[in-house]
Amino acid sequence: MKNVTRFPRTHNSPPAEESEPSAASTGKLSFLSGDRLTYSQNIIADWQAQLRYLNGLAANSCQKHLEDLMRLIEHAQVAPWECRESHVIRFLESRTNPQTGAPLAPATVAAYCSAWRSFQAYMLDLERSNEILVRFKIRPQRFITDENSIAVKRYKLGWRSKAWAMTPAQIDAVDEAFRSMIKQAYLGRSKSLLALQRDRVMFHVGIHLALRVGELVTLTLDDFRPSHDRQMLHFGDLGVLTVTGKNSVTGTVPMRDPSVEALLRWYLLNCRQKILMGRRCSLSGTCTFEGKTYVTARLVFPSERGGPASPDMFRRRLKAVASQAGIAGRLHPHILRHTGCTLMVPLYSPEIAQKYMRHKSLYTTLGYYHPSTLDAGNEVNAALEFFADDEFDDVD
């Protein structure tokens, strides 16, 4: 049992009962006592449980919502059901920069309001609000309204994504930059050779399967399996990828380009085992990433240190190859996911792309779709040929 509080006792005293603290018992709410404290902790804990286990929100998102709610309550110094619009206004005013007078960034206010609105909706459920009314003679009211969240609406209306999708020419340019760096590393007998080969494969797999960087670096061999579709039998055991990503949403993405499958298979046979056998690791044979444990020998893209490939190092690599390739835009791992979606939509359909992207809303998927302005109505519905004929030379 985690986070158990143990109280000191004498040899003659009975053992203290061990109990797991609630999600809301954070050592705060010290200005409350008695039933007001108990009710406050319980309603916050129940709200957190609903977010986590019924709404499917990720643990870190639940924690962020909790922290944002506690900021408001601690500032107002009232029980949650006593929060009013005035408390929200005073809280936001208190966050104004004292030197410049600049208010909070709209994105920050939007995050706060998202958490507060979620808790407000939970608290205003009829049964809960009636119980609070009976117990404390006060009915909870809305403290997040259309008026005090208008700045958030304006921010969302004016929001424009900073992400973009690579064109086929840019993909080719980055691939050529990778190949040039790999050749230089080979001729110079550089230790970076294997890492460069791995990162090049990660670049293409990330685009082809439209993966988030956290999903990409933690891919395991067990995530791939053959496809039951007869038209995809030639992909063998790499036919489809099943991946669990953001908010624990699981989906299956098909392999569709023989050249990407061939590149991945070449890497698995020629590079991956060299990285694994030369890594610096513990005797346990396991590693952790973002709280999850993985068997190191099953990772598709292990690092030289024995864990998953570092997202930060991959970001730096993309920045370096983009600079060498003459790419003007800022190339980072999430651009690969946007690029993958942009290639998927005309190839399949927006609805099928939504399924493969593992988005709950089609609107979200369309936000990842960046068609060429002139060719938006005439996209070529064919997978790209990423690689040259000499792909599998010893140098690469």
XYZ file of C-alpha atoms in Angstrom:
396
model
C 0.000 0.000 0.000
C 1.447 3.365 -1.022
C 1.810 6.555 0.986
C 0.756 4.957 4.281
C 1.126 7.164 7.329
C 2.589 5.290 10.310
C 2.171 6.764 13.770
C 4.710 6.194 16.546
C 3.542 3.809 19.301
C 4.849 2.116 22.458
C 5.419 -1.599 22.791
C 2.124 -1.965 24.672
C -0.056 0.026 22.295
C -1.980 -1.684 19.477
C -0.763 -1.165 15.911
C -2.148 1.885 14.178
C -4.549 1.043 11.372
C -3.063 1.591 7.947
C -5.221 3.359 5.444
C -4.590 4.807 2.024
C -5.182 8.576 1.997
C -7.804 9.981 -0.280
C -6.863 11.831 -3.457
C -7.789 15.107 -1.818
C -5.839 14.691 1.418
C -2.974 16.913 0.373
C -2.325 18.543 3.745
C -4.286 21.631 2.667
C -7.739 22.980 3.607
C -6.320 23.740 7.053
C -8.775 26.640 7.388
C -11.655 24.135 7.533
C -12.604 21.823 10.362
C -15.255 19.331 11.412
C -17.936 18.387 8.904
C -16.911 21.179 6.514
C -13.441 19.650 6.221
C -14.752 16.076 5.907
C -17.346 16.980 3.274
C -14.820 19.044 1.338
C -12.245 16.255 1.244
C -14.841 13.657 0.298
C -16.454 15.601 -2.535
C -13.045 16.443 -4.018
C -11.878 12.828 -3.685
C -15.085 11.539 -5.324
C -14.712 14.053 -8.165
C -11.139 12.876 -8.728
C -12.253 9.240 -8.767
C -14.896 10.001 -11.383
C -12.368 11.811 -13.587
C -9.912 8.945 -13.312
C -12.074 5.848 -13.498
C -15.302 6.904 -15.234
C -14.207 9.743 -17.506
C -10.903 8.022 -18.292
C -8.700 11.061 -17.629
C -5.005 10.261 -17.276
C -3.540 10.290 -13.772
C -1.343 13.335 -14.447
C -4.324 15.240 -15.900
C -6.382 14.392 -12.805
C -3.572 15.657 -10.593
C -3.344 18.888 -12.608
C -7.113 19.449 -12.242
C -6.816 18.840 -8.499
C -3.966 21.332 -8.135
C -5.867 23.997 -10.106
C -8.980 23.542 -7.953
C -6.977 23.675 -4.736
C -5.356 26.927 -5.845
C -8.755 28.600 -6.050
C -10.114 27.152 -2.793
C -6.954 27.946 -0.842
C -6.993 31.513 -2.136
C -10.699 31.985 -1.349
C -10.386 30.300 2.071
C -13.907 28.860 1.775
C -15.459 25.435 1.438
C -15.836 24.315 -2.215
C -19.621 24.889 -2.195
C -19.076 28.468 -1.028
C -17.039 29.481 -4.076
C -18.525 32.434 -5.947
C -17.751 34.466 -9.052
C -16.073 37.106 -6.910
C -13.557 34.534 -5.658
C -12.624 33.661 -9.232
C -12.162 37.336 -10.123
C -10.016 38.040 -7.063
C -7.922 34.925 -7.679
C -7.190 35.916 -11.282
C -6.441 39.501 -10.208
C -3.977 38.192 -7.618
C -2.056 36.460 -10.385
C -1.402 39.683 -12.270
C 2.298 40.389 -12.691
C 3.076 43.051 -10.038
C 5.906 44.566 -12.112
C 4.306 44.740 -15.552
C 0.623 44.565 -14.671
C 0.203 41.789 -17.251
C -2.586 39.312 -16.474
C -2.280 35.545 -16.723
C -1.876 34.152 -20.210
C -5.222 33.119 -21.755
C -3.990 29.534 -22.071
C -3.338 29.399 -18.324
C -6.762 30.844 -17.523
C -8.312 28.323 -19.896
C -6.628 25.460 -18.032
C -7.849 26.803 -14.684
C -11.413 27.219 -15.949
C -11.432 23.719 -17.400
C -10.664 22.211 -13.986
C -13.058 24.518 -12.118
C -15.908 23.934 -14.567
C -15.438 20.157 -14.268
C -15.650 20.278 -10.472
C -18.563 22.714 -10.592
C -20.566 20.341 -12.803
C -19.856 17.475 -10.406
C -20.778 19.469 -7.296
C -24.020 20.852 -8.803
C -25.428 17.383 -9.332
C -28.883 17.543 -7.713
C -28.287 14.918 -5.033
C -24.968 16.405 -3.953
C -26.197 19.987 -3.910
C -29.301 18.937 -1.910
C -27.153 17.116 0.654
C -24.948 20.195 1.056
C -28.050 22.391 1.401
C -29.490 20.166 4.136
C -26.205 19.919 6.019
C -24.836 23.462 5.727
C -27.936 25.521 4.835
C -26.320 26.799 1.687
C -26.870 25.724 -1.915
C -23.829 25.587 -4.193
C -23.861 28.131 -6.993
C -22.061 28.475 -10.295
C -18.783 30.286 -9.877
C -17.592 29.736 -13.458
C -20.019 31.512 -15.774
C -20.136 32.795 -19.332
C -19.155 36.240 -18.054
C -16.021 35.428 -16.083
C -14.782 32.937 -18.688
C -15.264 35.192 -21.712
C -11.505 35.672 -21.975
C -11.175 31.923 -22.376
C -13.750 31.910 -25.162
C -11.944 34.712 -26.951
C -8.684 32.816 -26.589
C -10.189 29.641 -28.056
C -11.824 31.516 -30.928
C -8.538 33.151 -31.834
C -6.442 30.058 -31.285
C -4.395 28.815 -34.186
C -2.319 25.655 -34.119
C 1.432 26.183 -34.353
C 1.870 22.661 -35.673
C 2.368 21.864 -39.331
C 2.887 18.840 -41.570
C 5.936 18.037 -43.637
C 5.654 17.820 -47.395
C 6.996 14.779 -49.284
C 9.926 16.915 -50.435
C 10.747 17.870 -46.848
C 10.532 14.234 -45.730
C 12.969 13.304 -48.483
C 15.296 16.157 -47.496
C 15.359 15.074 -43.847
C 15.939 11.466 -44.870
C 18.848 12.549 -47.064
C 20.291 14.523 -44.146
C 20.037 11.425 -41.955
C 21.761 9.319 -44.616
C 24.567 11.849 -44.950
C 25.147 11.962 -41.171
C 25.048 8.152 -40.991
C 27.635 7.853 -43.753
C 29.942 10.346 -42.026
C 29.572 8.455 -38.735
C 30.383 5.170 -40.477
C 33.478 6.538 -42.220
C 34.664 8.164 -38.993
C 33.909 5.066 -36.911
C 31.790 7.277 -34.665
C 29.930 5.878 -31.667
C 26.878 7.795 -32.840
C 26.378 5.465 -35.828
C 23.836 3.138 -34.205
C 21.937 6.002 -32.603
C 21.697 7.794 -35.955
C 20.428 4.652 -37.676
C 17.876 4.125 -34.912
C 16.686 7.748 -35.004
C 16.263 7.648 -38.771
C 13.984 4.628 -38.448
C 12.121 6.337 -35.585
C 11.569 9.347 -37.848
C 9.860 7.282 -40.561
C 7.944 4.984 -38.193
C 6.708 8.028 -36.249
C 5.301 9.524 -39.450
C 3.970 6.293 -40.927
C 2.057 5.254 -37.791
C 1.336 8.830 -36.582
C 2.685 8.172 -33.079
C 3.205 10.479 -30.143
C 6.835 10.593 -29.031
C 6.031 8.787 -25.766
C 4.381 6.010 -27.754
C 7.239 5.889 -30.241
C 10.052 5.461 -27.717
C 8.187 2.788 -25.731
C 7.164 0.569 -28.656
C 7.813 -3.107 -27.926
C 7.994 -6.104 -30.206
C 4.833 -7.412 -28.557
C 2.886 -4.379 -29.836
C 3.167 -5.686 -33.404
C 1.299 -8.684 -34.764
C 0.285 -10.116 -38.157
C -2.797 -8.731 -39.870
C -5.778 -10.992 -40.557
C -6.368 -9.137 -43.822
C -5.191 -11.303 -46.713
C -4.032 -8.204 -48.590
C -1.565 -7.453 -45.775
C -0.059 -10.902 -45.258
C 3.165 -9.767 -46.913
C 3.882 -7.536 -43.884
C 4.245 -10.657 -41.736
C 4.513 -10.103 -37.984
C 4.689 -6.313 -38.475
C 1.260 -6.052 -40.081
C -0.513 -4.009 -37.400
C 0.506 -2.066 -34.324
C -1.648 -1.930 -31.198
C -0.743 1.034 -29.029
C -2.133 2.537 -25.844
C -1.553 6.260 -25.616
C -2.998 9.418 -24.122
C -5.838 8.927 -21.607
C -5.243 5.154 -21.860
C -6.940 5.008 -25.281
C -5.942 1.874 -27.199
C -6.063 1.569 -30.962
C -4.669 -0.482 -33.826
C -2.796 1.098 -36.731
C -2.004 -0.864 -39.930
C 1.316 -0.970 -41.706
C 0.642 0.284 -45.231
C 3.983 0.932 -46.958
C 6.324 -1.989 -47.785
C 9.346 0.320 -47.805
C 8.716 1.456 -44.208
C 8.138 -2.150 -43.109
C 11.352 -3.204 -44.864
C 13.333 -0.405 -43.209
C 11.990 -1.327 -39.766
C 12.756 -5.011 -40.325
C 16.285 -4.163 -41.478
C 16.809 -2.120 -38.314
C 15.515 -4.937 -36.087
C 17.896 -7.429 -37.687
C 21.007 -5.244 -37.995
C 20.994 -2.435 -35.414
C 18.703 -3.096 -32.484
C 20.581 -6.066 -31.023
C 23.878 -4.178 -31.239
C 22.392 -1.382 -29.128
C 20.918 -3.849 -26.635
C 24.122 -5.871 -26.236
C 26.271 -2.775 -25.789
C 23.980 -0.895 -23.408
C 24.796 0.070 -19.846
C 21.996 -1.353 -17.731
C 21.072 -2.847 -14.381
C 20.896 -6.584 -13.766
C 17.101 -6.503 -13.576
C 16.657 -6.391 -17.357
C 13.825 -3.872 -16.976
C 13.504 -0.112 -17.298
C 10.890 2.510 -16.497
C 9.404 5.373 -18.478
C 6.812 7.753 -17.050
C 6.032 5.358 -14.219
C 5.595 2.243 -16.369
C 7.973 -0.707 -16.406
C 9.220 -2.264 -19.634
C 11.357 -5.297 -20.429
C 14.385 -3.669 -22.009
C 15.068 -6.520 -24.445
C 11.543 -6.130 -25.909
C 11.891 -2.416 -26.697
C 11.963 -1.605 -30.395
C 14.006 1.577 -29.888
C 16.274 1.133 -26.837
C 18.856 3.694 -25.816
C 22.548 3.109 -25.255
C 21.916 3.544 -21.522
C 19.476 0.701 -21.262
C 16.076 2.415 -21.271
C 13.781 3.709 -23.988
C 15.302 6.149 -26.478
C 15.294 9.597 -24.915
C 12.561 11.930 -26.269
C 14.806 14.918 -25.555
C 17.699 13.438 -27.517
C 15.333 12.615 -30.373
C 14.107 16.230 -30.386
C 17.695 17.449 -30.627
C 18.385 15.021 -33.440
C 15.390 16.239 -35.428
C 16.503 19.822 -34.902
C 19.971 18.971 -36.215
C 18.805 17.093 -39.308
C 16.184 19.748 -40.058
C 18.895 22.394 -39.991
C 21.099 20.360 -42.323
C 18.125 19.683 -44.611
C 17.262 23.388 -44.795
C 13.824 22.985 -43.176
C 12.609 26.421 -42.123
C 9.904 25.332 -39.656
C 10.690 24.031 -36.188
C 10.795 20.249 -36.523
C 9.940 18.375 -33.327
C 8.471 14.895 -32.691
C 4.824 15.980 -32.651
C 5.198 17.308 -36.196
C 5.671 13.675 -37.223
C 2.213 12.851 -35.837
C 0.682 15.798 -37.723
C 2.450 14.642 -40.877
C 1.211 11.079 -40.421
C -2.379 12.267 -40.044
C -2.074 14.495 -43.123
C -0.959 11.456 -45.145
C -3.703 9.238 -43.701
C -6.754 11.444 -44.349
C -6.660 11.398 -48.178
C -5.482 7.791 -48.200
C -8.390 6.516 -46.124
C -10.999 9.028 -44.910
C -11.215 11.485 -41.989
C -13.251 8.975 -39.981
C -10.773 6.132 -40.501
C -7.878 8.479 -39.761
C -9.629 9.426 -36.504
C -9.699 5.745 -35.561
C -6.006 5.271 -36.329
C -5.083 8.529 -34.557
C -7.082 7.341 -31.509
C -8.926 10.643 -31.154
C -12.264 10.851 -29.363
C -13.418 13.662 -31.636
C -13.226 13.995 -35.409
C -12.706 17.721 -34.849
C -9.386 16.906 -33.151
C -8.292 14.750 -36.074
C -9.070 17.501 -38.571
C -6.850 19.809 -36.526
C -3.961 17.476 -37.395
C -4.758 17.566 -41.111
C -2.714 20.153 -43.045
C -3.382 19.755 -46.781
C -1.564 21.753 -49.374
C -3.587 24.857 -50.238
C -3.544 24.177 -53.980
C -3.865 20.396 -53.781
C -6.385 20.065 -50.930
C -9.075 18.791 -53.304
C -6.741 16.630 -55.375
C -4.522 14.745 -52.916
C -2.710 11.706 -54.269
C -4.158 8.640 -52.534
C -0.971 6.610 -52.436
C 1.686 5.882 -49.838
C 5.039 7.566 -50.268
C 8.237 5.922 -51.405
C 10.656 7.093 -48.727
C 13.788 5.170 -49.561
C 16.374 4.751 -52.274
C 17.359 1.446 -53.921
C 20.607 1.243 -51.932
C 18.724 1.436 -48.620
C 20.342 -1.555 -47.047
C 24.005 -1.013 -47.816
C 26.428 -1.824 -45.006
C 27.136 1.886 -44.610
C 23.544 2.592 -43.580
